[in-house]
Coordinates of N, CA and C in Angstrom, one line a residue:
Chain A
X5 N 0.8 -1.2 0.0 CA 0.0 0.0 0.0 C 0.9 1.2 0.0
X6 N 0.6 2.3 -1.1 CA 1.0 3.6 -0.7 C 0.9 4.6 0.4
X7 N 2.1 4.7 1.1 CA 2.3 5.7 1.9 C 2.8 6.9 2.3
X8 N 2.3 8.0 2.3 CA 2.8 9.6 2.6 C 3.5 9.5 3.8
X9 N 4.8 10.3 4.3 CA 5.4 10.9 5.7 C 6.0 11.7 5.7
X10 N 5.2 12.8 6.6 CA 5.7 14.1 7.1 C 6.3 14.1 8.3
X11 N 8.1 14.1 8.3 CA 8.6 13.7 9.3 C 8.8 15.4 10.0
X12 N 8.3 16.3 9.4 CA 8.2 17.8 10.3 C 7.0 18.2 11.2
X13 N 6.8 17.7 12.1 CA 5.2 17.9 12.9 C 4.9 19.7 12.6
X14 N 5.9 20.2 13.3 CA 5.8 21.7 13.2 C 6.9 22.6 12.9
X15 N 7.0 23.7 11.6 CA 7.6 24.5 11.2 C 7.5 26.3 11.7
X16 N 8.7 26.8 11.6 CA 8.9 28.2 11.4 C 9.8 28.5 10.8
X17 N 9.1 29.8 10.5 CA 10.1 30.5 9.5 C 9.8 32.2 9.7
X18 N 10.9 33.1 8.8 CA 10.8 34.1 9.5 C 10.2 35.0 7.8
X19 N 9.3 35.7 8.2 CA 8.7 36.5 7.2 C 9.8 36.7 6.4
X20 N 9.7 36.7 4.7 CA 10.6 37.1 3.9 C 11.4 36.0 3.5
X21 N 11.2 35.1 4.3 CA 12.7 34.0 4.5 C 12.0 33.0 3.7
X22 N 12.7 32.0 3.8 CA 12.5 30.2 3.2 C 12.3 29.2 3.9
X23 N 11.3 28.4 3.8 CA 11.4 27.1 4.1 C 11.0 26.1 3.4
X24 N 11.6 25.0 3.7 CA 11.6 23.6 3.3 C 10.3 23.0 3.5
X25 N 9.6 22.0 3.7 CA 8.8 21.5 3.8 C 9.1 19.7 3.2
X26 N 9.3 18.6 4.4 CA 9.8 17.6 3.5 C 8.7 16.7 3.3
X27 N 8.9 15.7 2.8 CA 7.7 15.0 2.2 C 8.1 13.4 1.5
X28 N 8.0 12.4 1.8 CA 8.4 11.1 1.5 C 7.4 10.4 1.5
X29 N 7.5 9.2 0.9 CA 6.2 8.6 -0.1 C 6.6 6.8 -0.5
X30 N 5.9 6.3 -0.2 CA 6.3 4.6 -0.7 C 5.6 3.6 -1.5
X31 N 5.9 3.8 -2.8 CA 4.9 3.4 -3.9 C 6.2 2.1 -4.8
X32 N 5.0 1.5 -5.3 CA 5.9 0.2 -6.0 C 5.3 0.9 -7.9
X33 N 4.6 2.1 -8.0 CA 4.6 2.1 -9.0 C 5.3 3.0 -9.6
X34 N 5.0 3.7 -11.4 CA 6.1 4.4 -12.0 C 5.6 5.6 -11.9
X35 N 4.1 5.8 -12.1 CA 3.3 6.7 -12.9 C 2.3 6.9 -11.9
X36 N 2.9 8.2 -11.5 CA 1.7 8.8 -10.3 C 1.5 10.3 -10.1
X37 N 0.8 11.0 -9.2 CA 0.8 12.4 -9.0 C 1.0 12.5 -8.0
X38 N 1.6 13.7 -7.2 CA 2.3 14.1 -5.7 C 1.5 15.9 -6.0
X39 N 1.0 16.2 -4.5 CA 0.1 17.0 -4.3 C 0.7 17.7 -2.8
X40 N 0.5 19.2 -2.7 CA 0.9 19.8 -1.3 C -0.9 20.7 -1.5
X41 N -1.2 20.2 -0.7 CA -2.3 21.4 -0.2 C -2.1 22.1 0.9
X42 N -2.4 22.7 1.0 CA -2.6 24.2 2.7 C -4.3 23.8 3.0
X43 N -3.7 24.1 4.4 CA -5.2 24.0 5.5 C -5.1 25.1 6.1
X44 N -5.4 26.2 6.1 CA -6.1 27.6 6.8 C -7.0 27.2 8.0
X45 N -6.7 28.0 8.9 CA -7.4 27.9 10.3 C -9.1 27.6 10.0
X46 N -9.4 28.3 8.5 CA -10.5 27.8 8.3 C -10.8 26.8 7.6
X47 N -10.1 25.6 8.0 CA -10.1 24.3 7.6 C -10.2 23.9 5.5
X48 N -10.5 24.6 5.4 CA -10.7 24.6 3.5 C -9.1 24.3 3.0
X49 N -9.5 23.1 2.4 CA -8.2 22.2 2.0 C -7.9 23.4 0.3
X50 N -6.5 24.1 0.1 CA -6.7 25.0 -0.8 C -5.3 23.4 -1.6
X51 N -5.6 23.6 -2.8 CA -4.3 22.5 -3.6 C -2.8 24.0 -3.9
X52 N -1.9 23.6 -3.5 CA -1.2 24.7 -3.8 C 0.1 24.3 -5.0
X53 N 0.2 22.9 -5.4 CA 1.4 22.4 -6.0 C 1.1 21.1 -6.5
X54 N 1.0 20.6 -7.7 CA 1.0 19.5 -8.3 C 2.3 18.7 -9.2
X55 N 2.7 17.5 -9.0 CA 3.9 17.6 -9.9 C 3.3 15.7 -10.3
X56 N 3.6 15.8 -11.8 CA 3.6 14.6 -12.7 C 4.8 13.2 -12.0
X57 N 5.0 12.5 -12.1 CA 6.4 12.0 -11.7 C 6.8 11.6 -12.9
X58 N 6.2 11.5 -14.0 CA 6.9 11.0 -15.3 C 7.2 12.8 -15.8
X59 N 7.4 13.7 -15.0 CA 7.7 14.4 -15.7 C 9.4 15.2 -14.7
X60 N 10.4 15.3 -15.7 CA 11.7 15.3 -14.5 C 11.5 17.0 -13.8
X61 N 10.9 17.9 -14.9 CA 11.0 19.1 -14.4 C 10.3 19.3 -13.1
X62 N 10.6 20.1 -12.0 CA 10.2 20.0 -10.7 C 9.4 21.1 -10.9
X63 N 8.0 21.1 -10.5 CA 6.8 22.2 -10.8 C 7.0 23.5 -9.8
X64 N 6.5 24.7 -10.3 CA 6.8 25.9 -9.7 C 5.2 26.6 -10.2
X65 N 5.5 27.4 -8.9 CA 3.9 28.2 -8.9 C 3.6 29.4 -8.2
X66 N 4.7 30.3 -8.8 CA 4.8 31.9 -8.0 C 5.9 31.5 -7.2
X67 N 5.7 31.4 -5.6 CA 6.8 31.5 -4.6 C 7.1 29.6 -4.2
X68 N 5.9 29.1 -4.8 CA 6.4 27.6 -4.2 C 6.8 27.2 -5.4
X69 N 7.7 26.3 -4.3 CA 8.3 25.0 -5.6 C 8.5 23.8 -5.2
X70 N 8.6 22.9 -5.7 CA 9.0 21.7 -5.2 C 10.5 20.5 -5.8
X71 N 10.7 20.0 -5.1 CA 12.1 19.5 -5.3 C 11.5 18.1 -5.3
X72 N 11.5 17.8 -6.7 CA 11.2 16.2 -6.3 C 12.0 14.7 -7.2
X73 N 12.7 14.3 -6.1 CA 13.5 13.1 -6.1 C 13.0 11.7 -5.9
X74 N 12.5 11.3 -7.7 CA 11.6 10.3 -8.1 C 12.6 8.9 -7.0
X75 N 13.7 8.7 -7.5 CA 14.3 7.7 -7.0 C 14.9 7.4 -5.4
X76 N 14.7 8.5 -4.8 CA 14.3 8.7 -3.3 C 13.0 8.9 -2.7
X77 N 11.9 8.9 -3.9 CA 10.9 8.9 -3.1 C 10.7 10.0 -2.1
X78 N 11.2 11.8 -2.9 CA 11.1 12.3 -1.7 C 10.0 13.6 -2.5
X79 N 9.5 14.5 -1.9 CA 8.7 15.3 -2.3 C 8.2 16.4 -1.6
X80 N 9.7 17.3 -1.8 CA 9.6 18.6 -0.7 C 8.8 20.2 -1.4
X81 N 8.5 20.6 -0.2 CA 8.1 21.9 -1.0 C 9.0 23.3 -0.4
X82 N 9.3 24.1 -1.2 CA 9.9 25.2 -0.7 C 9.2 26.3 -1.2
X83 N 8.7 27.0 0.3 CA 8.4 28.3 0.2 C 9.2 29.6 0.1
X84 N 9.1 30.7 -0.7 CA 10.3 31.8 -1.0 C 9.4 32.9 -0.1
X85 N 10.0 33.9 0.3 CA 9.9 34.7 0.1 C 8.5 34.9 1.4
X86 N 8.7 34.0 2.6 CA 7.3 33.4 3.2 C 6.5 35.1 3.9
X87 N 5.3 34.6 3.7 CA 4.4 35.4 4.3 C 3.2 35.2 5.3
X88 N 3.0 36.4 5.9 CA 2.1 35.7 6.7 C 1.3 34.9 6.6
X89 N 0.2 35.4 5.3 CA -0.7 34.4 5.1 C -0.3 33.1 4.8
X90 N 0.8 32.7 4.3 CA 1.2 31.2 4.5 C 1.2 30.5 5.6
X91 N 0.6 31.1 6.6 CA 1.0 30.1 8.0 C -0.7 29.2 7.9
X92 N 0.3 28.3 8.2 CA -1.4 27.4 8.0 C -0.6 25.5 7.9
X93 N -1.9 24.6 8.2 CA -1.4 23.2 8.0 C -0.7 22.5 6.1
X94 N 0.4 22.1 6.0 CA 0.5 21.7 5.0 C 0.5 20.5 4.5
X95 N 0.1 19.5 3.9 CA -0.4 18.4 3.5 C 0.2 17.8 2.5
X96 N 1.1 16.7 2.7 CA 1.6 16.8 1.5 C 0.5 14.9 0.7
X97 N 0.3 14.8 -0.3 CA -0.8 13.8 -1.2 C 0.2 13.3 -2.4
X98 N -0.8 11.8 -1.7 CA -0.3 10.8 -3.4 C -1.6 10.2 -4.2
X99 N -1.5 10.5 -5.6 CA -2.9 10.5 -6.6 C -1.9 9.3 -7.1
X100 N -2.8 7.5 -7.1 CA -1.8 6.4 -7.5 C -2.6 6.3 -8.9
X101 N -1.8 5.6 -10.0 CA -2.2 5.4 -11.2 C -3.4 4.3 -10.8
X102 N -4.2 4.3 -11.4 CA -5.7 3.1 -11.5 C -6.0 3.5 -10.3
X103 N -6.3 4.1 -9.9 CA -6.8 4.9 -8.3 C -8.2 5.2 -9.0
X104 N -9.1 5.3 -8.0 CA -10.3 5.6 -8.2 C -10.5 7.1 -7.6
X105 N -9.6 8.0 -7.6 CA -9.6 8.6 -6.8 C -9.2 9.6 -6.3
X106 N -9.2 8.5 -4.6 CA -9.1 9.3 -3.6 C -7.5 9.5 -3.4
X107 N -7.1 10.7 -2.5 CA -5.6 10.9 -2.2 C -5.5 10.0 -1.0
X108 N -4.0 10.1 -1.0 CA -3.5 9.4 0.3 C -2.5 10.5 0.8
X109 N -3.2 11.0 2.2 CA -2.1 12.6 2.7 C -1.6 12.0 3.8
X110 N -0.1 12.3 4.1 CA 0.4 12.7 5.2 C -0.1 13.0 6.2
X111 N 0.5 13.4 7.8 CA -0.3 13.9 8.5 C 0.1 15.4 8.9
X112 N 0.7 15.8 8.1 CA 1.2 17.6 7.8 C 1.8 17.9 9.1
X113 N 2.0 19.1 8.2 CA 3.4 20.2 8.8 C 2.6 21.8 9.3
X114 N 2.9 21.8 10.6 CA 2.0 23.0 11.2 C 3.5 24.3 10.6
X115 N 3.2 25.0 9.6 CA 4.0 26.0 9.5 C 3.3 27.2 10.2
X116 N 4.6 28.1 11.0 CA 4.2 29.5 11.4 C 4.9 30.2 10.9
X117 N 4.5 31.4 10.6 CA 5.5 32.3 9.8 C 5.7 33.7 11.3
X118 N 6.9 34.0 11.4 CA 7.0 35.2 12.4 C 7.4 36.5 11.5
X119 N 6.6 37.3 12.4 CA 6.9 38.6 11.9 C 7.9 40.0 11.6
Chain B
X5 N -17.8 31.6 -9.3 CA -18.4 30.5 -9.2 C -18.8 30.5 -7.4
X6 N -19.8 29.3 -7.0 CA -19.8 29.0 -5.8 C -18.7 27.5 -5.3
X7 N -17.8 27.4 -4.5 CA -17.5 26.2 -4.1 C -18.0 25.2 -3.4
X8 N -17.5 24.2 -2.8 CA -17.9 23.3 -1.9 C -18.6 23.6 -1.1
X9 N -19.5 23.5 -1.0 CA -20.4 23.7 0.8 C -20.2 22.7 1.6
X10 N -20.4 23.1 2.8 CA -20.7 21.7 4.0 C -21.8 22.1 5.1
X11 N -22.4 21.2 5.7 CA -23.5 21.5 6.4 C -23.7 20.9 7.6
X12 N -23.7 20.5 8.4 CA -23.9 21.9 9.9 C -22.1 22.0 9.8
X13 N -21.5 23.1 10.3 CA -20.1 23.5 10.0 C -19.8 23.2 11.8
X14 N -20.4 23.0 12.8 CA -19.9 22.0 13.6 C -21.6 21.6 13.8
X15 N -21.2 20.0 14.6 CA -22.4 19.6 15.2 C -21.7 18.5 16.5
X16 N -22.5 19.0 17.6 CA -22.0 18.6 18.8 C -23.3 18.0 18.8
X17 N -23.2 16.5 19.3 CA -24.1 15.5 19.3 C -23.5 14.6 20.4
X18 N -24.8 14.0 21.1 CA -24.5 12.6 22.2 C -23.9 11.3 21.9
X19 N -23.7 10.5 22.5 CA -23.2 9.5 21.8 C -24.6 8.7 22.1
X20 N -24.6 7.8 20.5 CA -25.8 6.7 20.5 C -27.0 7.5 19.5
X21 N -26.3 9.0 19.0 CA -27.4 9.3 18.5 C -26.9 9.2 17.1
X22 N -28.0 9.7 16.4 CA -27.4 9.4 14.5 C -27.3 10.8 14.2
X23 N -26.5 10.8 13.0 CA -25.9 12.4 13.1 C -25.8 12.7 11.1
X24 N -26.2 13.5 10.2 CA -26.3 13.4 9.4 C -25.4 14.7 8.8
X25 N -24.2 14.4 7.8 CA -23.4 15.5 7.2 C -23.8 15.5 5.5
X26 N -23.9 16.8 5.4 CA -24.7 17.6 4.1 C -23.3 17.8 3.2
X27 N -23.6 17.5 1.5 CA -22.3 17.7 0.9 C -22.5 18.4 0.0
X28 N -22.7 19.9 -0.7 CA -23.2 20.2 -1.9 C -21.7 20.7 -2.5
X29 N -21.7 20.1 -3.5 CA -20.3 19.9 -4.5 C -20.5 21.2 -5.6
X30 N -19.1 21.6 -6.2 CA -19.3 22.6 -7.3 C -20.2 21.8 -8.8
X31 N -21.2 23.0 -8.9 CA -22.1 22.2 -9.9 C -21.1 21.6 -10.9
X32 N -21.8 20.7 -11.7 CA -21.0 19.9 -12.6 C -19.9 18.7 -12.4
X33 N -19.8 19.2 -11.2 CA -18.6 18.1 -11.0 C -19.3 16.7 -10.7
X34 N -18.5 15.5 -11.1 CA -19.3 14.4 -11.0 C -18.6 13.6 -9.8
X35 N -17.7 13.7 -9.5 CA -16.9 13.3 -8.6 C -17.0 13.5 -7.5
X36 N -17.6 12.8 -5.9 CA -17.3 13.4 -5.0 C -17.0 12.6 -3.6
X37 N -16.2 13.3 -3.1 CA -15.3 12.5 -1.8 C -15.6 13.4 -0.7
X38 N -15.4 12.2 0.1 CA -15.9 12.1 1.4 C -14.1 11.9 2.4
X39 N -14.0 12.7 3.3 CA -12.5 12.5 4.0 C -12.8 12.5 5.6
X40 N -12.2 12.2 6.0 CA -11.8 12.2 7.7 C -10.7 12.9 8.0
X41 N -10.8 13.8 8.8 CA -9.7 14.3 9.6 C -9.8 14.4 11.2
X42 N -9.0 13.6 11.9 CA -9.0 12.9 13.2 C -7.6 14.2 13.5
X43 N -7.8 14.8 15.5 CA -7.3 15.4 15.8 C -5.5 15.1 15.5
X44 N -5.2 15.4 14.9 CA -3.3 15.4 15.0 C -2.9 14.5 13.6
X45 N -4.4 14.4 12.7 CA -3.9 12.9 12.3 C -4.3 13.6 10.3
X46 N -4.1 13.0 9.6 CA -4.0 13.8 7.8 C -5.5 13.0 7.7
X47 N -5.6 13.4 6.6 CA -7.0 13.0 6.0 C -6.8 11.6 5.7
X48 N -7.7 11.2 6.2 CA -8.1 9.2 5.7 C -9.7 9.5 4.8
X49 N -9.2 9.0 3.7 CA -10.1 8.8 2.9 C -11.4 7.8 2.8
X50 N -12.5 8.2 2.9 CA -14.0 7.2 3.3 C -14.7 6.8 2.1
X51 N -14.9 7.6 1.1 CA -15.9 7.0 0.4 C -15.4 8.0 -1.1
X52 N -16.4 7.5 -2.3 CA -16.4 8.3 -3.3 C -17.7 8.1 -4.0
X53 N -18.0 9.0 -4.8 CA -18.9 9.0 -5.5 C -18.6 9.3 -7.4
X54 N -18.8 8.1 -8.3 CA -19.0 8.7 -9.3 C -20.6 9.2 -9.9
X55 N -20.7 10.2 -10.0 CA -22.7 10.5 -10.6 C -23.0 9.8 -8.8
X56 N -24.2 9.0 -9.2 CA -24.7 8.6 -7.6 C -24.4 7.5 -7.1
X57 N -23.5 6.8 -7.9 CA -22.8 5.7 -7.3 C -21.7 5.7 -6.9
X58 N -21.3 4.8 -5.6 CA -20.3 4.4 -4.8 C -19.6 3.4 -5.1
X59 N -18.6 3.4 -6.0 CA -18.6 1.7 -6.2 C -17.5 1.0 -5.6
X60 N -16.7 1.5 -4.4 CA -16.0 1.1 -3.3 C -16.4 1.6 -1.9
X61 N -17.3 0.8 -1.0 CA -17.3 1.2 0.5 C -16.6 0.9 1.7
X62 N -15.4 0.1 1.1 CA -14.6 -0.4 1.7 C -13.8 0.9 3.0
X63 N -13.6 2.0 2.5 CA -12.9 3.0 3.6 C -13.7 3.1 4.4
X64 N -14.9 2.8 4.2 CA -16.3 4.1 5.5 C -15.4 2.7 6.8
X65 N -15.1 2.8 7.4 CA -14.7 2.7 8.9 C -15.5 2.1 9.7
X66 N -16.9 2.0 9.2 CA -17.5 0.7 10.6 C -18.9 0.5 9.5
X67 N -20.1 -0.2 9.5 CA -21.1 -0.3 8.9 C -21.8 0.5 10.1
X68 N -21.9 1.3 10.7 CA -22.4 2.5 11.5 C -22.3 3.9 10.3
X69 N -21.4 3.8 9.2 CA -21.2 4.7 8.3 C -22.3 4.2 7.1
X70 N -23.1 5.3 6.5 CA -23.6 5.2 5.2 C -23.1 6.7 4.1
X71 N -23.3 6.3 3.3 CA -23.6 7.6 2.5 C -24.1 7.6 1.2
X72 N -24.7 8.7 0.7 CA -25.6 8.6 -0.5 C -25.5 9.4 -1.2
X73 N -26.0 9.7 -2.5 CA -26.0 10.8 -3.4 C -27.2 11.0 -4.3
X74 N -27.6 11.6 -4.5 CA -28.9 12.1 -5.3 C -28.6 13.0 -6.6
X75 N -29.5 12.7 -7.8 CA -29.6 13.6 -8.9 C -28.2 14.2 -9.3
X76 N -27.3 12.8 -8.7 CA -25.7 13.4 -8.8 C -25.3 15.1 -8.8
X77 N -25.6 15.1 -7.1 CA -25.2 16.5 -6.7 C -25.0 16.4 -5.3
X78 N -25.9 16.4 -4.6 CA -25.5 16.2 -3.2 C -25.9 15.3 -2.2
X79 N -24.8 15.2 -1.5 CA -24.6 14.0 -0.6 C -24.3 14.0 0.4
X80 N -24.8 12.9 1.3 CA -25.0 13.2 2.9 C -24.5 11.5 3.1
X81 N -23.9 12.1 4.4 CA -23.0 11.0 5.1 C -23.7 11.2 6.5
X82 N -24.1 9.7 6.8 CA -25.0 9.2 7.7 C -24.0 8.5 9.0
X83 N -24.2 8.5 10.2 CA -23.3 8.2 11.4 C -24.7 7.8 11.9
X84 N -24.1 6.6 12.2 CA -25.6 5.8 12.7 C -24.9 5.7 14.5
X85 N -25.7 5.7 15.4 CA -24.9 5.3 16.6 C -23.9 5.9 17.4
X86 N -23.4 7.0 17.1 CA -22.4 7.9 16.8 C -21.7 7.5 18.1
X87 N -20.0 7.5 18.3 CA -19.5 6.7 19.4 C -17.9 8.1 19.7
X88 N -17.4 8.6 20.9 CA -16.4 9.6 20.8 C -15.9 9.2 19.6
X89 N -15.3 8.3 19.4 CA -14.3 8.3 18.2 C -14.4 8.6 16.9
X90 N -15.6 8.9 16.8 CA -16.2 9.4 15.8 C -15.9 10.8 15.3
X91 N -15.5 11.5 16.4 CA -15.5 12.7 16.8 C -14.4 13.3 15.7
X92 N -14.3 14.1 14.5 CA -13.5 14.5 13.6 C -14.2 15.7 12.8
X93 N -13.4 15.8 12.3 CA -13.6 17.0 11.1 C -13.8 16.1 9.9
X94 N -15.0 16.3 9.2 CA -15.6 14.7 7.8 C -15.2 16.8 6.9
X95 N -14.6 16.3 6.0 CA -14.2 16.9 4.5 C -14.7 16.4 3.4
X96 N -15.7 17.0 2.8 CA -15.8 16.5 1.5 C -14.9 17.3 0.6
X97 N -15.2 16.6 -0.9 CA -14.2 17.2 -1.8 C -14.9 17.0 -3.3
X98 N -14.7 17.2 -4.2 CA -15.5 17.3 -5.5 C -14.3 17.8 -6.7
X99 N -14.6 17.1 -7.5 CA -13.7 17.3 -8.7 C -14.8 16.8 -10.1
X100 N -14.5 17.4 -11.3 CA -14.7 17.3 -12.4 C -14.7 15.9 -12.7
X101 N -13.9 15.0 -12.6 CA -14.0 13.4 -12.7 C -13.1 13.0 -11.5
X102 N -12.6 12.0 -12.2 CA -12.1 10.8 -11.0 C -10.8 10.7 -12.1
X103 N -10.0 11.2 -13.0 CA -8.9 11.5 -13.3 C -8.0 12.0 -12.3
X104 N -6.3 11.7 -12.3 CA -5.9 12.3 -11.4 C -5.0 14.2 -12.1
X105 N -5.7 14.0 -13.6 CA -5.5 15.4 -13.7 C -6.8 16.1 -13.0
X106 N -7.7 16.2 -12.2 CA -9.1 16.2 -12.4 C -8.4 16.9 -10.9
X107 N -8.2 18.5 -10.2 CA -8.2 18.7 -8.8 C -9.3 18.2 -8.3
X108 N -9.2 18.1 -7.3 CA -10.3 17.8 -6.0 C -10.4 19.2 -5.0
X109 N -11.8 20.0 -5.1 CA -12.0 21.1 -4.3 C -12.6 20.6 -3.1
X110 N -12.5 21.4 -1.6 CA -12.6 20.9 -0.2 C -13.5 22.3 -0.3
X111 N -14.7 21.4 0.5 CA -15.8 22.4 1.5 C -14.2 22.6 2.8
X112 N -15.3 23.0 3.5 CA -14.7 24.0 4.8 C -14.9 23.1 6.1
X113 N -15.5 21.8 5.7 CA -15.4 20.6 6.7 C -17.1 21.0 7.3
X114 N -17.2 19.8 8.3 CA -18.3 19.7 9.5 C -17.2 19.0 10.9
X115 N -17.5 20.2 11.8 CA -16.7 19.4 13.1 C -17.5 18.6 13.9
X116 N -17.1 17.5 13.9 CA -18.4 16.7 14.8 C -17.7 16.4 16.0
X117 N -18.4 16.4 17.1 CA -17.9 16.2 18.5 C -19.1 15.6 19.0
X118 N -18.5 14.5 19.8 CA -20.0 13.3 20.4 C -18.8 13.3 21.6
X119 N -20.5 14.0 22.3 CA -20.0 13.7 23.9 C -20.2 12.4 24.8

């Protein structure tokens, strides 16, 4: 069975600055999707990053990006340039090929951003 | 557009009683999921709907769990018996199909708490 792990329970970072966000994953297949959503205090799952794995370029989307290392199974996100509104739960998701479906999330990363 | 709705946005209920969560999905989408989010813990996935069928109920978590769909639009998740452990944040989600290019949009949850 595929499995998500968020080995960061809880982050900080300092307004303006960078953080990592790590993300690891255990699949026996080739052909899959990897997903970072944000949870806001008001619980609304937002998708903020999607990345192909048959595809080698690592996806970018304004200030996020992701670093993703098919053959380690790893699937990090990096915030630039962090802002307040970024403080919120991060989620990192696996969409398996022949899936009917549903994702399989981690159990996220509490990021705080200070001011 | 309008997004995901959810319905009662908390509901504090006794234990033993039945407890019913409202799901109205972005029009059109045929797809729609049903999630669990347990205090400290990532979303575990319950149910799906394509149009008004379910055709895996293997996730719902006890046969105390139902859920249904109508006129392929909205759908309600039934807690029969309701027991503390029950006690979570239920997330629905809705997407255009059941592709994994296909995002999945999140209502704002229902917090249920059984005293």
């Amino acid at each position: 069975a595929q499995t998500v792990t968020q080995s960061q329970p809880e982050m900080s970072v300092q307004e303006a600055e960078t953080v990592t966000l790590s993300c690891t994953y255990d699949t026996s297949e080739s052909d899959y999707y990897l997903f970072w959503y944000k949870q806001p205090p008001s619980r609304q799952m937002i998708l903020v990053i999607r990345q192909e794995a048959y595809k080698q370029q690592n996806a970018t989307e304004n200030r996020f990006s992701v670093n993703f290392q098919k053959a380690a199974k790893s699937f990090s996100l990096k915030i630039s340039d962090s802002q307040l509104g970024d403080a919120a739960m991060y989620f990192c998701a696996y969409f398996a090929s022949g899936s009917q479906g549903n994702l399989i999330f981690g159990k996220g990363t509490k990021l705080s951003v200070k001011p | 557009g309008a997004g995901v709705s959810q319905s009662p946005s908390n509901k504090v209920t006794e234990k033993g009683k039945d407890v019913e969560l409202r799901c109205d999905p972005i029009s059109g989408h045929t797809a729609l999921y049903w999630y669990r989010q347990s205090l400290g813990q990532g979303l575990e996935f319950l149910i799906y709907f394509q149009g008004n069928s379910a055709p895996d109920k293997s996730g719902l978590p006890s046969d105390r769990f139902s859920a249904e769909r109508t006129g392929g639009s909205v759908s309600t998740l039934t807690i029969q018996r309701t027991q503390q452990e029950d006690s979570a944040v239920y997330l629905c989600a809705s997407s255009l199909g059941t592709a994994r290019t296909d995002t999945q949009y999140f209502g704002p949850g229902t917090r249920l708490t059984v005293l």
